[in-house]
Amino acid sequence: MNNISNIDNIPKEYMYDPDFQSKMKTILIGDAIDCEKIYANIDYVKPGAESVKYHSH
């Protein structure tokens, strides 16, 4: 498991749109720490954009 103690230290390879050019940026926390049991993301949404993504459980 990768040791990342600060959200600001997550490498860009674990982000969708790391430069936030689109309306939504996503950080894949579970992937960044190399954990298959934790599926956690942080989504950043610009004002006026939709705040949901298609997903299923």
PDB file of N, CA and C in Angstrom, residues 7-43:
ATOM      1  N   ILE A   7      -3.547  14.815   0.780  1.00  0.00           N
ATOM      2  CA  ILE A   7      -4.260  14.755  -0.493  1.00  0.00           C
ATOM      3  C   ILE A   7      -3.521  15.539  -1.585  1.00  0.00           C
ATOM      4  N   ASP A   8      -2.764  16.560  -1.203  1.00  0.00           N
ATOM      5  CA  ASP A   8      -2.019  17.362  -2.173  1.00  0.00           C
ATOM      6  C   ASP A   8      -0.809  16.622  -2.744  1.00  0.00           C
ATOM      7  N   ASN A   9      -0.456  15.480  -2.159  1.00  0.00           N
ATOM      8  CA  ASN A   9       0.699  14.712  -2.621  1.00  0.00           C
ATOM      9  C   ASN A   9       0.329  13.559  -3.551  1.00  0.00           C
ATOM     10  N   ILE A  10      -0.930  13.454  -3.939  1.00  0.00           N
ATOM     11  CA  ILE A  10      -1.340  12.374  -4.838  1.00  0.00           C
ATOM     12  C   ILE A  10      -0.844  12.689  -6.247  1.00  0.00           C
ATOM     13  N   PRO A  11      -0.144  11.745  -6.885  1.00  0.00           N
ATOM     14  CA  PRO A  11       0.383  11.975  -8.234  1.00  0.00           C
ATOM     15  C   PRO A  11      -0.741  12.198  -9.253  1.00  0.00           C
ATOM     16  N   LYS A  12      -0.438  12.974 -10.296  1.00  0.00           N
ATOM     17  CA  LYS A  12      -1.421  13.301 -11.328  1.00  0.00           C
ATOM     18  C   LYS A  12      -1.924  12.063 -12.069  1.00  0.00           C
ATOM     19  N   GLU A  13      -1.172  10.987 -12.053  1.00  0.00           N
ATOM     20  CA  GLU A  13      -1.614   9.771 -12.743  1.00  0.00           C
ATOM     21  C   GLU A  13      -2.868   9.169 -12.106  1.00  0.00           C
ATOM     22  N   TYR A  14      -3.206   9.607 -10.893  1.00  0.00           N
ATOM     23  CA  TYR A  14      -4.405   9.139 -10.201  1.00  0.00           C
ATOM     24  C   TYR A  14      -5.512  10.190 -10.218  1.00  0.00           C
ATOM     25  N   MET A  15      -5.499  11.027 -11.243  1.00  0.00           N
ATOM     26  CA  MET A  15      -6.512  12.068 -11.378  1.00  0.00           C
ATOM     27  C   MET A  15      -7.061  12.074 -12.791  1.00  0.00           C
ATOM     28  N   TYR A  16      -8.357  12.350 -12.882  1.00  0.00           N
ATOM     29  CA  TYR A  16      -8.965  12.659 -14.173  1.00  0.00           C
ATOM     30  C   TYR A  16      -8.964  14.173 -14.282  1.00  0.00           C
ATOM     31  N   ASP A  17      -8.406  14.683 -15.359  1.00  0.00           N
ATOM     32  CA  ASP A  17      -8.300  16.122 -15.607  1.00  0.00           C
ATOM     33  C   ASP A  17      -7.565  16.827 -14.463  1.00  0.00           C
ATOM     34  N   PRO A  18      -6.302  16.453 -14.216  1.00  0.00           N
ATOM     35  CA  PRO A  18      -5.562  17.033 -13.085  1.00  0.00           C
ATOM     36  C   PRO A  18      -5.373  18.546 -13.166  1.00  0.00           C
ATOM     37  N   ASP A  19      -5.415  19.113 -14.366  1.00  0.00           N
ATOM     38  CA  ASP A  19      -5.259  20.566 -14.514  1.00  0.00           C
ATOM     39  C   ASP A  19      -6.594  21.299 -14.478  1.00  0.00           C
ATOM     40  N   PHE A  20      -7.683  20.547 -14.285  1.00  0.00           N
ATOM     41  CA  PHE A  20      -9.037  21.090 -14.106  1.00  0.00           C
ATOM     42  C   PHE A  20      -9.449  21.963 -15.288  1.00  0.00           C
ATOM     43  N   GLN A  21      -9.228  21.446 -16.498  1.00  0.00           N
ATOM     44  CA  GLN A  21      -9.610  22.158 -17.709  1.00  0.00           C
ATOM     45  C   GLN A  21     -11.089  21.965 -18.051  1.00  0.00           C
ATOM     46  N   SER A  22     -11.665  20.848 -17.621  1.00  0.00           N
ATOM     47  CA  SER A  22     -13.084  20.583 -17.884  1.00  0.00           C
ATOM     48  C   SER A  22     -13.911  21.071 -16.688  1.00  0.00           C
ATOM     49  N   LYS A  23     -15.159  20.647 -16.632  1.00  0.00           N
ATOM     50  CA  LYS A  23     -16.038  21.082 -15.548  1.00  0.00           C
ATOM     51  C   LYS A  23     -15.875  20.262 -14.276  1.00  0.00           C
ATOM     52  N   MET A  24     -15.164  19.115 -14.374  1.00  0.00           N
ATOM     53  CA  MET A  24     -15.024  18.255 -13.208  1.00  0.00           C
ATOM     54  C   MET A  24     -13.631  17.635 -13.167  1.00  0.00           C
ATOM     55  N   LYS A  25     -13.065  17.604 -11.986  1.00  0.00           N
ATOM     56  CA  LYS A  25     -11.773  16.963 -11.737  1.00  0.00           C
ATOM     57  C   LYS A  25     -12.000  15.890 -10.681  1.00  0.00           C
ATOM     58  N   THR A  26     -11.415  14.711 -10.879  1.00  0.00           N
ATOM     59  CA  THR A  26     -11.598  13.610  -9.932  1.00  0.00           C
ATOM     60  C   THR A  26     -10.246  13.092  -9.463  1.00  0.00           C
ATOM     61  N   ILE A  27     -10.116  12.888  -8.148  1.00  0.00           N
ATOM     62  CA  ILE A  27      -8.927  12.269  -7.569  1.00  0.00           C
ATOM     63  C   ILE A  27      -9.322  10.868  -7.113  1.00  0.00           C
ATOM     64  N   LEU A  28      -8.599   9.868  -7.590  1.00  0.00           N
ATOM     65  CA  LEU A  28      -8.888   8.464  -7.285  1.00  0.00           C
ATOM     66  C   LEU A  28      -8.064   8.035  -6.067  1.00  0.00           C
ATOM     67  N   ILE A  29      -8.613   8.225  -4.892  1.00  0.00           N
ATOM     68  CA  ILE A  29      -7.865   7.982  -3.654  1.00  0.00           C
ATOM     69  C   ILE A  29      -7.537   6.500  -3.462  1.00  0.00           C
ATOM     70  N   GLY A  30      -8.506   5.637  -3.645  1.00  0.00           N
ATOM     71  CA  GLY A  30      -8.269   4.202  -3.469  1.00  0.00           C
ATOM     72  C   GLY A  30      -7.178   3.685  -4.380  1.00  0.00           C
ATOM     73  N   ASP A  31      -7.190   4.126  -5.630  1.00  0.00           N
ATOM     74  CA  ASP A  31      -6.144   3.716  -6.577  1.00  0.00           C
ATOM     75  C   ASP A  31      -4.783   4.281  -6.170  1.00  0.00           C
ATOM     76  N   ALA A  32      -4.769   5.518  -5.701  1.00  0.00           N
ATOM     77  CA  ALA A  32      -3.510   6.171  -5.332  1.00  0.00           C
ATOM     78  C   ALA A  32      -2.811   5.460  -4.179  1.00  0.00           C
ATOM     79  N   ILE A  33      -3.575   4.915  -3.248  1.00  0.00           N
ATOM     80  CA  ILE A  33      -2.954   4.204  -2.122  1.00  0.00           C
ATOM     81  C   ILE A  33      -2.846   2.716  -2.388  1.00  0.00           C
ATOM     82  N   ASP A  34      -3.197   2.312  -3.615  1.00  0.00           N
ATOM     83  CA  ASP A  34      -3.063   0.920  -4.052  1.00  0.00           C
ATOM     84  C   ASP A  34      -3.876  -0.035  -3.181  1.00  0.00           C
ATOM     85  N   CYS A  35      -5.106   0.361  -2.906  1.00  0.00           N
ATOM     86  CA  CYS A  35      -5.988  -0.442  -2.066  1.00  0.00           C
ATOM     87  C   CYS A  35      -7.198  -0.892  -2.872  1.00  0.00           C
ATOM     88  N   GLU A  36      -7.430  -2.190  -2.938  1.00  0.00           N
ATOM     89  CA  GLU A  36      -8.566  -2.728  -3.678  1.00  0.00           C
ATOM     90  C   GLU A  36      -9.840  -2.761  -2.840  1.00  0.00           C
ATOM     91  N   LYS A  37      -9.741  -2.547  -1.540  1.00  0.00           N
ATOM     92  CA  LYS A  37     -10.917  -2.614  -0.673  1.00  0.00           C
ATOM     93  C   LYS A  37     -11.548  -1.248  -0.425  1.00  0.00           C
ATOM     94  N   ILE A  38     -10.811  -0.190  -0.687  1.00  0.00           N
ATOM     95  CA  ILE A  38     -11.347   1.156  -0.507  1.00  0.00           C
ATOM     96  C   ILE A  38     -11.519   1.784  -1.876  1.00  0.00           C
ATOM     97  N   TYR A  39     -12.752   2.152  -2.194  1.00  0.00           N
ATOM     98  CA  TYR A  39     -13.036   2.829  -3.448  1.00  0.00           C
ATOM     99  C   TYR A  39     -13.550   4.209  -3.099  1.00  0.00           C
ATOM    100  N   ALA A  40     -12.633   5.154  -3.043  1.00  0.00           N
ATOM    101  CA  ALA A  40     -13.003   6.519  -2.660  1.00  0.00           C
ATOM    102  C   ALA A  40     -12.425   7.502  -3.654  1.00  0.00           C
ATOM    103  N   ASN A  41     -13.234   8.452  -4.046  1.00  0.00           N
ATOM    104  CA  ASN A  41     -12.825   9.510  -4.957  1.00  0.00           C
ATOM    105  C   ASN A  41     -13.217  10.848  -4.372  1.00  0.00           C
ATOM    106  N   ILE A  42     -12.520  11.884  -4.800  1.00  0.00           N
ATOM    107  CA  ILE A  42     -12.926  13.252  -4.504  1.00  0.00           C
ATOM    108  C   ILE A  42     -13.177  13.922  -5.842  1.00  0.00           C
ATOM    109  N   ASP A  43     -14.361  14.491  -6.003  1.00  0.00           N
ATOM    110  CA  ASP A  43     -14.718  15.217  -7.219  1.00  0.00           C
ATOM    111  C   ASP A  43     -14.742  16.708  -6.915  1.00  0.00           C
TER     112      ASP A  43
END
